[in-house]
CSV table of C-alpha atoms in Angstrom, one decimal:
chain,number,residue,atom,x,y,z
A,27,MET,CA,-110.2,142.8,-61.2
A,28,ILE,CA,-108.7,139.5,-60.1
A,29,ASP,CA,-105.8,139.3,-57.8
A,30,ASP,CA,-102.1,138.9,-58.9
A,31,ASN,CA,-101.9,135.2,-57.9
A,32,GLN,CA,-104.9,134.4,-60.1
A,33,LEU,CA,-103.5,136.5,-62.9
A,34,ILE,CA,-100.1,134.8,-62.7
A,35,ASP,CA,-101.8,131.4,-62.8
A,36,MET,CA,-103.7,132.5,-65.9
A,37,ILE,CA,-100.5,133.6,-67.5
A,38,VAL,CA,-98.9,130.2,-66.9
A,39,GLU,CA,-102.0,128.5,-68.4
A,40,GLU,CA,-101.5,130.5,-71.6
A,41,PHE,CA,-97.8,129.5,-71.7
A,42,GLU,CA,-98.8,125.9,-71.2
A,43,GLY,CA,-101.0,126.1,-74.3
A,44,PHE,CA,-98.2,127.8,-76.3
A,45,ALA,CA,-95.7,125.2,-75.2
A,46,LYS,CA,-97.7,122.4,-76.8
A,47,CYS,CA,-97.4,124.2,-80.2
A,48,PRO,CA,-93.8,124.0,-81.7
A,49,ARG,CA,-93.5,127.4,-83.4
A,50,PRO,CA,-90.1,128.2,-85.0
A,51,SER,CA,-90.3,130.9,-87.7
A,52,HIS,CA,-92.0,129.7,-90.9
A,53,HIS,CA,-93.8,126.9,-89.1
A,54,GLU,CA,-96.6,128.6,-87.2
A,55,LYS,CA,-99.7,126.9,-88.5
A,56,LEU,CA,-100.2,125.0,-85.2
A,57,ILE,CA,-99.8,128.0,-82.9
A,58,SER,CA,-101.9,130.1,-85.3
A,59,ASN,CA,-104.8,127.6,-85.1
A,60,HIS,CA,-104.4,127.5,-81.3
A,61,LEU,CA,-104.7,131.3,-81.2
A,62,VAL,CA,-107.8,131.3,-83.4
A,63,LYS,CA,-109.4,128.8,-81.1
A,64,ARG,CA,-108.4,130.9,-78.0
A,65,LEU,CA,-110.0,134.0,-79.4
A,66,ASN,CA,-113.1,132.1,-80.3
A,67,ASP,CA,-113.2,130.6,-76.8
A,68,LEU,CA,-113.1,134.2,-75.4
A,69,GLY,CA,-116.1,135.2,-77.4
A,70,VAL,CA,-114.3,136.9,-80.3
A,71,THR,CA,-116.2,136.0,-83.5
A,72,ASN,CA,-114.7,138.4,-86.1
A,73,VAL,CA,-111.4,136.5,-86.5
A,74,VAL,CA,-109.4,136.2,-89.8
A,75,GLN,CA,-106.5,133.8,-90.4
A,76,ASP,CA,-104.8,134.9,-93.6
A,77,GLU,CA,-102.6,132.9,-96.0
A,78,THR,CA,-99.5,133.7,-94.0
A,79,ASN,CA,-101.2,132.4,-90.8
A,80,ASN,CA,-101.4,135.9,-89.3
A,81,VAL,CA,-104.4,136.1,-87.0
A,82,ILE,CA,-106.5,139.3,-87.1
A,83,ALA,CA,-109.5,140.0,-84.9
A,84,ASP,CA,-111.7,143.1,-84.5
A,85,ILE,CA,-113.3,143.5,-81.1
A,86,PRO,CA,-116.1,146.0,-80.5
A,87,ALA,CA,-115.8,148.7,-77.9
A,88,THR,CA,-117.0,148.2,-74.4
A,89,GLU,CA,-120.3,150.1,-73.8
A,90,GLY,CA,-119.5,153.8,-73.3
A,91,TYR,CA,-116.2,153.6,-75.1
A,92,GLU,CA,-117.5,153.6,-78.6
A,93,ASN,CA,-115.8,157.0,-79.4
A,94,ALA,CA,-112.3,156.0,-78.2
A,95,PRO,CA,-109.7,155.8,-81.0
A,96,LEU,CA,-109.2,152.5,-82.8
A,97,THR,CA,-106.3,150.8,-81.1
A,98,LEU,CA,-104.1,147.9,-82.1
A,99,LEU,CA,-102.7,145.3,-79.7
A,100,GLN,CA,-100.1,143.3,-81.6
A,101,GLY,CA,-97.5,140.6,-81.0
A,102,HIS,CA,-95.8,137.8,-82.9
A,103,MET,CA,-96.4,134.1,-82.5
A,104,ASP,CA,-93.1,132.6,-83.7
A,105,MET,CA,-90.0,132.1,-81.5
A,106,VAL,CA,-86.3,131.6,-81.7
A,107,CYS,CA,-85.7,127.9,-80.9
A,108,VAL,CA,-82.4,127.3,-79.1
A,109,ALA,CA,-81.3,124.3,-77.0
A,110,LYS,CA,-78.3,123.8,-74.7
A,111,PRO,CA,-75.6,121.4,-76.0
A,112,GLY,CA,-76.7,117.8,-75.4
A,113,VAL,CA,-80.4,118.6,-74.9
A,114,PRO,CA,-82.5,116.6,-77.4
A,115,PHE,CA,-84.8,119.1,-79.1
A,116,ASP,CA,-86.4,119.2,-82.5
A,117,PRO,CA,-87.9,122.7,-83.0
A,118,LEU,CA,-90.5,121.3,-85.4
A,119,THR,CA,-91.9,118.6,-83.1
A,120,SER,CA,-90.6,119.0,-79.5
A,121,PRO,CA,-92.9,120.8,-77.0
A,122,ILE,CA,-91.3,123.4,-74.7
A,123,LYS,CA,-90.9,121.9,-71.2
A,124,LEU,CA,-91.8,124.7,-68.7
A,125,VAL,CA,-90.1,125.2,-65.4
A,126,ARG,CA,-91.6,127.5,-62.8
A,127,GLU,CA,-89.2,128.6,-60.1
A,128,GLY,CA,-91.2,131.0,-57.8
A,129,ASN,CA,-91.7,134.2,-59.9
A,130,ILE,CA,-89.5,133.0,-62.8
A,131,LEU,CA,-90.8,131.0,-65.7
A,132,ARG,CA,-88.2,129.3,-68.0
A,133,ALA,CA,-87.8,126.2,-70.1
A,134,ASP,CA,-85.9,123.0,-69.4
A,135,GLY,CA,-82.7,123.4,-71.5
A,136,THR,CA,-84.3,125.4,-74.3
A,137,SER,CA,-85.5,128.9,-75.1
A,138,LEU,CA,-88.8,129.6,-73.6
A,139,GLY,CA,-90.6,131.7,-76.2
A,140,ALA,CA,-91.4,134.6,-73.9
A,141,ASP,CA,-90.4,136.6,-76.9
A,142,ASP,CA,-93.2,137.0,-77.8
A,143,GLY,CA,-95.3,134.5,-75.9
A,144,ALA,CA,-95.5,137.1,-73.0
A,145,GLY,CA,-97.1,139.6,-75.3
A,146,ILE,CA,-99.6,137.2,-76.7
A,147,ALA,CA,-100.5,136.0,-73.3
A,148,ALA,CA,-101.0,139.5,-72.0
A,149,ILE,CA,-103.4,140.4,-74.9
A,150,LEU,CA,-105.4,137.2,-74.3
A,151,LEU,CA,-105.6,138.0,-70.6
A,152,LEU,CA,-107.0,141.5,-71.3
A,153,LEU,CA,-109.8,139.9,-73.3
A,154,ARG,CA,-110.1,137.1,-70.8
A,155,PHE,CA,-111.0,139.2,-67.8
A,156,GLY,CA,-113.0,141.8,-69.8
A,157,ALA,CA,-110.9,145.0,-69.5
A,158,ALA,CA,-112.8,148.1,-70.6
A,159,HIS,CA,-111.7,149.4,-74.0
A,160,GLY,CA,-112.5,151.3,-77.1
A,161,PRO,CA,-112.7,149.6,-80.5
A,162,LEU,CA,-109.8,147.1,-80.6
A,163,ARG,CA,-107.9,145.3,-83.2
A,164,VAL,CA,-105.7,142.3,-82.3
A,165,ILE,CA,-103.0,141.1,-84.7
A,166,PHE,CA,-100.7,138.1,-84.0
A,167,THR,CA,-98.1,137.9,-86.8
A,168,THR,CA,-95.8,135.2,-88.1
A,169,ASP,CA,-92.1,135.0,-88.9
A,170,GLU,CA,-91.1,138.1,-86.9
A,171,GLU,CA,-87.8,136.5,-85.9
A,172,THR,CA,-86.3,135.9,-89.3
A,173,ALA,CA,-87.8,138.1,-92.0
A,174,MET,CA,-91.0,139.7,-90.7
A,175,THR,CA,-92.9,138.2,-93.6
A,176,GLY,CA,-96.1,138.1,-91.5
A,177,ALA,CA,-96.0,141.9,-91.2
A,178,GLN,CA,-94.8,142.3,-94.8
A,179,ARG,CA,-97.7,140.3,-96.2
A,180,LEU,CA,-100.4,141.6,-93.8
A,181,ASP,CA,-103.1,143.4,-95.8
A,182,PRO,CA,-102.3,147.1,-95.3
A,183,LYS,CA,-106.0,147.9,-94.6
A,184,TYR,CA,-105.5,146.4,-91.1
A,185,ILE,CA,-102.9,149.2,-90.3
A,186,ARG,CA,-104.0,152.2,-92.3
A,187,ASP,CA,-107.1,153.0,-90.3
A,188,LEU,CA,-105.5,152.7,-86.9
A,189,LYS,CA,-105.1,155.7,-84.5
A,190,ASN,CA,-103.0,153.9,-81.9
A,191,ILE,CA,-100.6,151.0,-82.1
A,192,ILE,CA,-99.4,149.2,-79.0
A,193,ASN,CA,-96.8,146.6,-79.9
A,194,CYS,CA,-96.3,144.1,-77.1
A,195,ASP,CA,-92.8,142.9,-77.9
A,196,SER,CA,-90.5,144.8,-75.6
A,197,GLU,CA,-88.4,143.3,-72.7
A,198,SER,CA,-88.5,145.8,-69.8
A,199,LEU,CA,-91.5,146.7,-67.8
A,200,ASP,CA,-90.4,150.2,-67.0
A,201,VAL,CA,-89.5,151.2,-70.6
A,202,ILE,CA,-91.8,152.8,-73.2
A,203,CYS,CA,-90.1,152.2,-76.5
A,204,LEU,CA,-90.5,155.0,-79.1
A,205,GLY,CA,-88.3,153.8,-81.9
A,206,SER,CA,-86.6,150.7,-83.3
A,207,ALA,CA,-83.9,149.8,-85.8
A,208,GLY,CA,-84.2,148.8,-89.4
A,209,CYS,CA,-82.5,145.6,-90.6
A,210,CYS,CA,-81.7,143.4,-93.5
A,211,HIS,CA,-81.0,139.7,-93.8
A,212,LEU,CA,-77.9,138.9,-95.9
A,213,VAL,CA,-76.7,135.5,-96.9
A,214,PHE,CA,-73.2,134.9,-98.2
A,215,ASN,CA,-72.8,131.7,-100.3
A,216,ARG,CA,-69.8,130.0,-101.9
A,217,ASP,CA,-69.9,126.9,-104.1
A,218,LEU,CA,-67.3,124.5,-102.9
A,219,HIS,CA,-64.8,122.5,-104.8
A,220,ARG,CA,-64.2,119.3,-102.8
A,221,GLU,CA,-60.9,117.4,-103.0
A,222,PRO,CA,-59.7,114.2,-101.5
A,223,PRO,CA,-57.9,115.0,-98.2
A,224,ALA,CA,-54.1,115.2,-98.5
A,225,GLY,CA,-53.6,115.0,-94.7
A,226,ASP,CA,-54.1,112.0,-92.6
A,227,MET,CA,-55.8,113.4,-89.5
A,228,ALA,CA,-59.1,115.3,-88.9
A,229,LEU,CA,-59.6,117.5,-85.9
A,230,ALA,CA,-62.9,119.1,-84.7
A,231,ILE,CA,-62.2,122.5,-83.2
A,232,THR,CA,-65.1,123.8,-81.2
A,233,ALA,CA,-65.9,127.2,-79.7
A,234,SER,CA,-68.5,126.7,-77.0
A,235,ASP,CA,-70.3,128.3,-74.1
A,236,PHE,CA,-69.9,131.8,-75.4
A,237,LYS,CA,-72.5,134.2,-73.9
A,238,GLY,CA,-74.7,134.6,-77.0
A,239,GLY,CA,-78.0,136.5,-76.9
A,240,HIS,CA,-80.1,138.8,-78.9
A,241,SER,CA,-78.1,140.6,-81.6
A,242,GLY,CA,-80.1,143.8,-81.2
A,243,GLU,CA,-80.6,144.0,-77.5
A,244,THR,CA,-77.2,142.9,-76.3
A,245,ILE,CA,-74.8,143.7,-79.3
A,246,HIS,CA,-73.3,146.6,-77.4
A,247,GLN,CA,-72.3,144.6,-74.3
A,248,GLY,CA,-68.8,143.7,-75.7
A,249,LYS,CA,-69.5,140.0,-76.2
A,250,SER,CA,-67.6,137.8,-78.6
A,251,ASN,CA,-69.1,135.9,-81.5
A,252,ALA,CA,-68.4,132.2,-81.5
A,253,ILE,CA,-68.3,131.8,-85.2
A,254,GLN,CA,-66.0,134.7,-85.8
A,255,ALA,CA,-63.8,133.8,-82.8
A,256,LEU,CA,-63.3,130.3,-84.3
A,257,SER,CA,-62.6,131.9,-87.7
A,258,ASP,CA,-60.0,134.2,-86.1
A,259,LEU,CA,-58.4,131.2,-84.5
A,260,LEU,CA,-58.2,129.5,-87.9
A,261,LEU,CA,-56.8,132.7,-89.4
A,262,SER,CA,-54.0,132.7,-86.8
A,263,LEU,CA,-53.4,128.9,-87.3
A,264,ARG,CA,-53.0,129.4,-91.1
A,265,GLY,CA,-49.7,131.1,-90.5
A,266,THR,CA,-48.1,128.0,-88.8
A,267,VAL,CA,-50.0,124.9,-90.0
A,268,SER,CA,-51.1,123.6,-93.4
A,269,PHE,CA,-54.8,122.6,-93.2
A,270,ARG,CA,-58.0,122.4,-95.2
A,271,LEU,CA,-61.5,123.0,-93.9
A,272,ALA,CA,-63.9,120.0,-94.2
A,273,SER,CA,-66.9,121.7,-92.5
A,274,PHE,CA,-67.9,124.8,-90.5
A,275,LYS,CA,-71.1,125.1,-88.6
A,276,GLY,CA,-72.5,127.2,-85.8
A,277,GLY,CA,-75.2,129.5,-84.5
A,278,ASP,CA,-79.0,129.2,-84.3
A,279,ALA,CA,-80.5,132.2,-85.9
A,280,ALA,CA,-79.4,135.3,-87.9
A,281,ASN,CA,-80.5,137.7,-85.1
A,282,ALA,CA,-78.9,135.6,-82.3
A,283,ILE,CA,-75.2,136.1,-81.3
A,284,PRO,CA,-73.8,132.6,-81.7
A,285,ALA,CA,-72.7,130.8,-78.6
A,286,ASN,CA,-71.2,127.7,-80.3
A,287,ALA,CA,-69.4,126.8,-83.5
A,288,THR,CA,-67.4,123.9,-84.8
A,289,ALA,CA,-65.0,123.6,-87.7
A,290,VAL,CA,-63.5,120.3,-88.9
A,291,ILE,CA,-60.0,120.6,-90.4
A,292,VAL,CA,-57.7,118.1,-92.0
A,293,ILE,CA,-54.0,118.2,-91.2
A,294,ASN,CA,-50.9,116.0,-91.2
A,295,GLY,CA,-50.7,114.1,-88.0
A,296,THR,CA,-47.3,115.6,-87.2
A,297,ASP,CA,-49.0,119.0,-86.8
A,298,GLU,CA,-51.5,117.9,-84.1
A,299,ALA,CA,-49.4,119.3,-81.3
A,300,ALA,CA,-49.0,122.6,-83.1
A,301,VAL,CA,-52.8,122.9,-83.5
A,302,LYS,CA,-53.4,122.1,-79.9
A,303,ASP,CA,-50.9,124.7,-78.8
A,304,ALA,CA,-52.6,127.3,-81.1
A,305,VAL,CA,-56.0,126.5,-79.6
A,306,LYS,CA,-54.6,126.8,-76.1
A,307,ALA,CA,-53.0,130.1,-76.9
A,308,ARG,CA,-56.3,131.5,-78.5
A,309,GLN,CA,-58.2,130.4,-75.3
A,310,GLU,CA,-55.8,132.6,-73.3
A,311,VAL,CA,-56.3,135.5,-75.7
A,312,ILE,CA,-60.1,135.3,-75.5
A,313,SER,CA,-59.9,135.2,-71.7
A,314,ARG,CA,-57.8,138.3,-71.6
A,315,ILE,CA,-59.8,140.3,-74.2
A,316,TYR,CA,-63.2,139.3,-72.8
A,317,LYS,CA,-62.4,139.1,-69.1
A,318,GLY,CA,-65.6,139.5,-67.1
A,319,ILE,CA,-67.8,139.0,-70.2
A,320,GLU,CA,-67.0,135.7,-71.8
A,321,ASP,CA,-65.6,133.9,-68.7
A,322,LYS,CA,-67.2,130.5,-69.7
A,323,ALA,CA,-66.1,130.6,-73.4
A,324,ASN,CA,-63.7,127.9,-74.3
A,325,PHE,CA,-62.1,126.2,-77.3
A,326,THR,CA,-61.6,122.4,-77.5
A,327,VAL,CA,-59.9,120.2,-80.1
A,328,ALA,CA,-60.6,116.5,-80.7
A,329,ALA,CA,-59.7,113.9,-83.3
A,330,THR,CA,-62.6,112.9,-85.5
A,331,GLU,CA,-63.3,110.7,-88.5
A,332,LEU,CA,-61.3,111.6,-91.6
A,333,PRO,CA,-63.8,113.0,-94.2
A,334,LYS,CA,-63.9,111.9,-97.8
A,335,GLY,CA,-63.6,115.4,-99.2
A,336,VAL,CA,-62.2,118.8,-98.0
A,337,PHE,CA,-62.5,122.4,-99.3
A,338,SER,CA,-60.0,123.4,-101.9
A,339,ALA,CA,-57.2,125.6,-100.7
A,340,GLU,CA,-58.9,128.7,-102.2
A,341,ASP,CA,-62.3,127.7,-100.7
A,342,THR,CA,-60.6,127.3,-97.3
A,343,ASP,CA,-58.8,130.7,-97.5
A,344,MET,CA,-61.7,132.7,-98.8
A,345,THR,CA,-64.1,131.4,-96.2
A,346,ILE,CA,-61.8,132.3,-93.4
A,347,ASP,CA,-61.0,135.6,-95.0
A,348,LEU,CA,-64.6,136.7,-95.3
A,349,LEU,CA,-65.6,135.5,-91.9
A,350,SER,CA,-62.7,137.4,-90.4
A,351,LEU,CA,-63.2,140.6,-92.4
A,352,LEU,CA,-66.9,141.2,-91.6
A,353,HIS,CA,-67.2,143.1,-88.4
A,354,CYS,CA,-69.4,141.7,-85.6
A,355,GLY,CA,-70.6,144.2,-83.0
A,356,THR,CA,-71.3,147.9,-83.0
A,357,PHE,CA,-70.0,150.4,-85.5
A,358,VAL,CA,-71.6,153.6,-84.2
A,359,MET,CA,-73.5,154.6,-81.1
A,360,ASN,CA,-76.6,156.8,-81.1
A,361,GLN,CA,-76.0,160.4,-80.1
A,362,GLU,CA,-79.4,161.0,-78.5
A,363,PHE,CA,-79.5,157.8,-76.5
A,364,PRO,CA,-75.9,157.2,-75.4
A,365,LEU,CA,-76.3,153.4,-74.6
A,366,LEU,CA,-78.1,152.8,-77.9
A,367,PRO,CA,-76.2,151.4,-80.9
A,368,GLU,CA,-76.9,153.2,-84.1
A,369,LEU,CA,-75.3,150.7,-86.5
A,370,SER,CA,-74.2,147.1,-85.8
A,371,ALA,CA,-73.9,143.7,-87.5
A,372,ASN,CA,-73.8,140.0,-86.5
A,373,ILE,CA,-72.7,136.8,-88.2
A,374,GLY,CA,-75.6,134.6,-86.9
A,375,THR,CA,-75.2,131.2,-88.5
A,376,ILE,CA,-72.9,129.2,-90.7
A,377,GLU,CA,-73.6,125.8,-92.3
A,378,THR,CA,-71.8,123.6,-94.8
A,379,THR,CA,-73.1,121.1,-97.3
A,380,GLU,CA,-71.2,118.9,-99.7
A,381,SER,CA,-71.3,121.6,-102.3
A,382,ARG,CA,-71.8,125.0,-100.5
A,383,VAL,CA,-70.8,127.0,-97.5
A,384,SER,CA,-73.4,129.7,-96.4
A,385,PHE,CA,-73.6,132.1,-93.5
A,386,GLN,CA,-76.0,134.8,-92.4
A,387,TYR,CA,-74.9,138.3,-91.7
A,388,PHE,CA,-77.4,140.6,-90.1
A,389,PRO,CA,-76.9,144.4,-90.0
A,390,ARG,CA,-79.1,146.8,-88.0
A,391,ALA,CA,-79.3,150.6,-88.1
A,392,GLY,CA,-81.4,153.3,-86.4
A,393,GLY,CA,-82.1,155.1,-89.7
A,394,ASP,CA,-82.8,153.8,-93.2
A,395,ASP,CA,-80.1,156.0,-94.8
A,396,ARG,CA,-77.4,154.7,-92.6
A,397,LEU,CA,-78.4,151.1,-93.3
A,398,ASN,CA,-78.6,151.7,-97.1
A,399,VAL,CA,-75.0,153.1,-97.1
A,400,PHE,CA,-73.8,150.0,-95.2
A,401,LEU,CA,-75.6,147.6,-97.5
A,402,GLU,CA,-73.9,149.2,-100.6
A,403,LYS,CA,-70.6,147.9,-99.4
A,404,MET,CA,-71.6,144.2,-98.9
A,405,PRO,CA,-71.4,143.2,-102.6
A,406,VAL,CA,-67.7,144.4,-102.5
A,407,PHE,CA,-66.9,142.0,-99.7
A,408,ALA,CA,-68.6,139.1,-101.6
A,409,LYS,CA,-66.8,139.9,-104.9
A,410,LEU,CA,-63.3,140.1,-103.3
A,411,THR,CA,-63.7,136.7,-101.7
A,412,GLY,CA,-65.6,134.8,-104.4
A,413,PHE,CA,-68.9,134.6,-102.6
A,414,THR,CA,-72.3,135.4,-103.9
A,415,LEU,CA,-74.7,137.6,-101.8
A,416,GLU,CA,-78.4,137.1,-101.3
A,417,LYS,CA,-80.1,140.2,-99.9
A,418,GLY,CA,-83.4,139.6,-98.1
A,419,SER,CA,-86.2,142.1,-97.7
A,420,GLN,CA,-85.1,145.3,-95.9
A,421,GLU,CA,-87.1,146.2,-92.8
A,422,PRO,CA,-87.5,149.9,-92.2
A,423,ALA,CA,-86.6,151.7,-89.1
A,424,TRP,CA,-89.3,153.2,-86.8
A,425,THR,CA,-88.1,156.7,-85.8
A,426,VAL,CA,-89.0,158.5,-82.6
A,427,ASN,CA,-92.1,160.7,-82.5
A,428,PRO,CA,-91.5,163.6,-80.1
A,429,ASP,CA,-95.2,164.5,-80.2
A,430,SER,CA,-96.6,161.1,-79.1
A,431,ARG,CA,-99.8,161.3,-77.1
A,432,LEU,CA,-99.9,157.6,-76.5
A,433,ALA,CA,-96.6,157.4,-74.7
A,434,PRO,CA,-97.6,159.9,-71.9
A,435,LEU,CA,-100.9,158.2,-71.6
A,436,TYR,CA,-99.2,154.8,-71.0
A,437,GLY,CA,-96.7,156.5,-68.7
A,438,LYS,CA,-99.5,157.9,-66.6
A,439,ALA,CA,-101.1,154.4,-66.3
A,440,PHE,CA,-97.7,153.0,-65.4
A,441,THR,CA,-97.3,155.5,-62.5
A,442,LYS,CA,-100.9,154.8,-61.3
A,443,ILE,CA,-100.3,151.0,-61.2
A,444,THR,CA,-96.7,150.9,-60.0
A,445,GLY,CA,-96.1,154.2,-58.3
A,446,GLY,CA,-92.9,154.6,-60.4
A,447,THR,CA,-91.9,156.4,-63.6
A,448,ALA,CA,-91.5,154.7,-66.9
A,449,ARG,CA,-88.4,155.5,-69.1
A,450,MET,CA,-88.7,156.7,-72.7
A,451,GLU,CA,-86.2,154.8,-74.9
A,452,ALA,CA,-85.5,153.6,-78.4
A,453,ILE,CA,-84.1,150.1,-79.1
A,454,HIS,CA,-81.6,148.6,-81.5
A,455,GLY,CA,-83.7,145.5,-82.0
A,456,GLY,CA,-85.9,145.2,-85.0
A,457,LEU,CA,-89.7,145.5,-84.4
A,458,GLU,CA,-92.6,145.1,-86.7
A,459,THR,CA,-93.5,148.7,-85.8
A,460,GLY,CA,-91.1,149.8,-88.5
A,461,ARG,CA,-93.3,148.2,-91.1
A,462,PHE,CA,-96.5,149.6,-89.5
A,463,TYR,CA,-94.9,153.1,-89.2
A,464,HIS,CA,-94.2,153.2,-93.0
A,465,LEU,CA,-97.8,152.0,-93.7
A,466,ASN,CA,-99.3,154.5,-91.4
A,467,PRO,CA,-96.9,157.3,-90.3
A,468,ASP,CA,-99.8,159.2,-88.6
A,469,ALA,CA,-100.5,156.4,-86.1
A,470,ASP,CA,-99.3,156.9,-82.6
A,471,ILE,CA,-97.0,153.9,-81.8
A,472,ILE,CA,-95.4,152.5,-78.7
A,473,SER,CA,-93.8,149.2,-77.8
A,474,VAL,CA,-94.0,147.8,-74.3
A,475,GLY,CA,-93.5,144.6,-72.4
A,476,PRO,CA,-92.7,142.8,-69.2
A,477,ASN,CA,-89.3,141.9,-67.8
A,478,THR,CA,-87.8,139.1,-69.9
A,479,HIS,CA,-84.2,137.9,-69.7
A,480,HIS,CA,-81.7,136.2,-72.1
A,481,ILE,CA,-84.1,136.1,-75.0
A,482,HIS,CA,-83.0,134.1,-78.0
A,483,SER,CA,-81.0,131.8,-75.8
A,484,ALA,CA,-81.5,128.6,-73.9
A,485,ASN,CA,-81.5,130.7,-70.6
A,486,GLU,CA,-84.5,132.7,-71.6
A,487,SER,CA,-86.9,133.6,-68.8
A,488,VAL,CA,-89.7,135.9,-67.8
A,489,GLU,CA,-90.7,137.4,-64.5
A,490,LEU,CA,-94.3,136.4,-64.0
A,491,ASP,CA,-95.3,139.2,-61.6
A,492,SER,CA,-94.1,141.7,-64.2
A,493,VAL,CA,-96.5,140.2,-66.8
A,494,ALA,CA,-99.3,140.6,-64.3
A,495,THR,CA,-98.4,144.2,-63.5
A,496,TRP,CA,-98.1,144.9,-67.3
A,497,VAL,CA,-101.6,143.5,-68.0
A,498,ARG,CA,-102.9,146.0,-65.4
A,499,ILE,CA,-101.0,148.9,-67.0
A,500,LEU,CA,-102.4,148.0,-70.4
A,501,ALA,CA,-105.9,147.7,-69.0
A,502,GLU,CA,-105.6,151.2,-67.4
A,503,THR,CA,-104.2,152.6,-70.6
A,504,LEU,CA,-107.1,151.3,-72.7
A,505,SER,CA,-109.7,152.5,-70.1
A,506,SER,CA,-108.2,156.0,-70.0
A,507,MET,CA,-108.8,156.5,-73.7
A,508,LYS,CA,-112.6,156.9,-73.0
């Protein structure tokens, strides 16, 4: 097998190809075409690109491995597109600018797409250097990051005949994931009644530089949520200053903890000092509550152009009420895995148009029953605050299989390649494995990956040597199935 330096160079080459293909969720045609071509270039001829732009390929066994079980290698091609404030970036057209710093690969001011570019690259590399294997199926899915519609619309025949499923979408090299959370996208909407502003000054209040991050992987770390923190500030301000909302926007994705949010309010100019005092006081509160966690988070206030219309008093109050009522963070921790949340929720984005305010609320649970009970309560919150509720498709949980054969096999390969011991864990993030599990509960499933950091944020990075090591572990796992 090739040496690590060559392997790392090949990994970067694959990322360079991905970087030229803007790939936010729901816009994967370009990257899908690229992956079809890459598979064809690697000699894979049995490739299907379905109507959802999923890419499916069946690869015959290496000679002597024909009797090995049919195994799936799977990853997703879309990414969460996030940019740092002030960085010009259009998710639909802008390429990712890669920055390599020794062993670290990141992007210049944006998310990298290592989630799940690293998984796709690893699968391509296994084919590229001809690792020995039994009959393989490779599936690259679309829209994993928002609604998992690629997995939902995948023809079930591609899952139901599998014996082993290796999902390549985890974030720690030394972890073998054995279960994942179910989730459901919720959107709260309220039609707005705009009125001419009664006040004579508009102020933009911004919550910025909150830590953010993946709402499944880091929700238990005690972070704040920029959208809710700003709403809480407005709630406290309501007791001392008369104001109307003109707009409220923030966040990048439903499953990303928002790092930034901005609300524009209209006041009487005589209340400007009171608003600034309230903002300063809330900054001190955030600093005390989240000391050591949100040390960079801050609030700013600045005069802005007076808008032509503002929310009605009721629209203003109900929007702030609902944002403040909905819990962000964990509700319950798992009893088997003490550091694993069992139930959580996150307000991911909020946006305002002339006629509507909408925000995404994203709950996760380690079991389908717990999520169902939580979801039953959501229409009540909407009804009490005059919002409507859109419920997206519910993704099922993937529950731990204590009799897995694949997990010990991968663990043995991990030890052989690294000399260490892999940890068996479940995660609170949503994975397509939940969908696959419900289509084929008899399949043996694991989820694995290299060391990635700060996914779903503009600080996302991947350790290149961990990808190289991971490719070797995967190759050893496949060869040991003979």
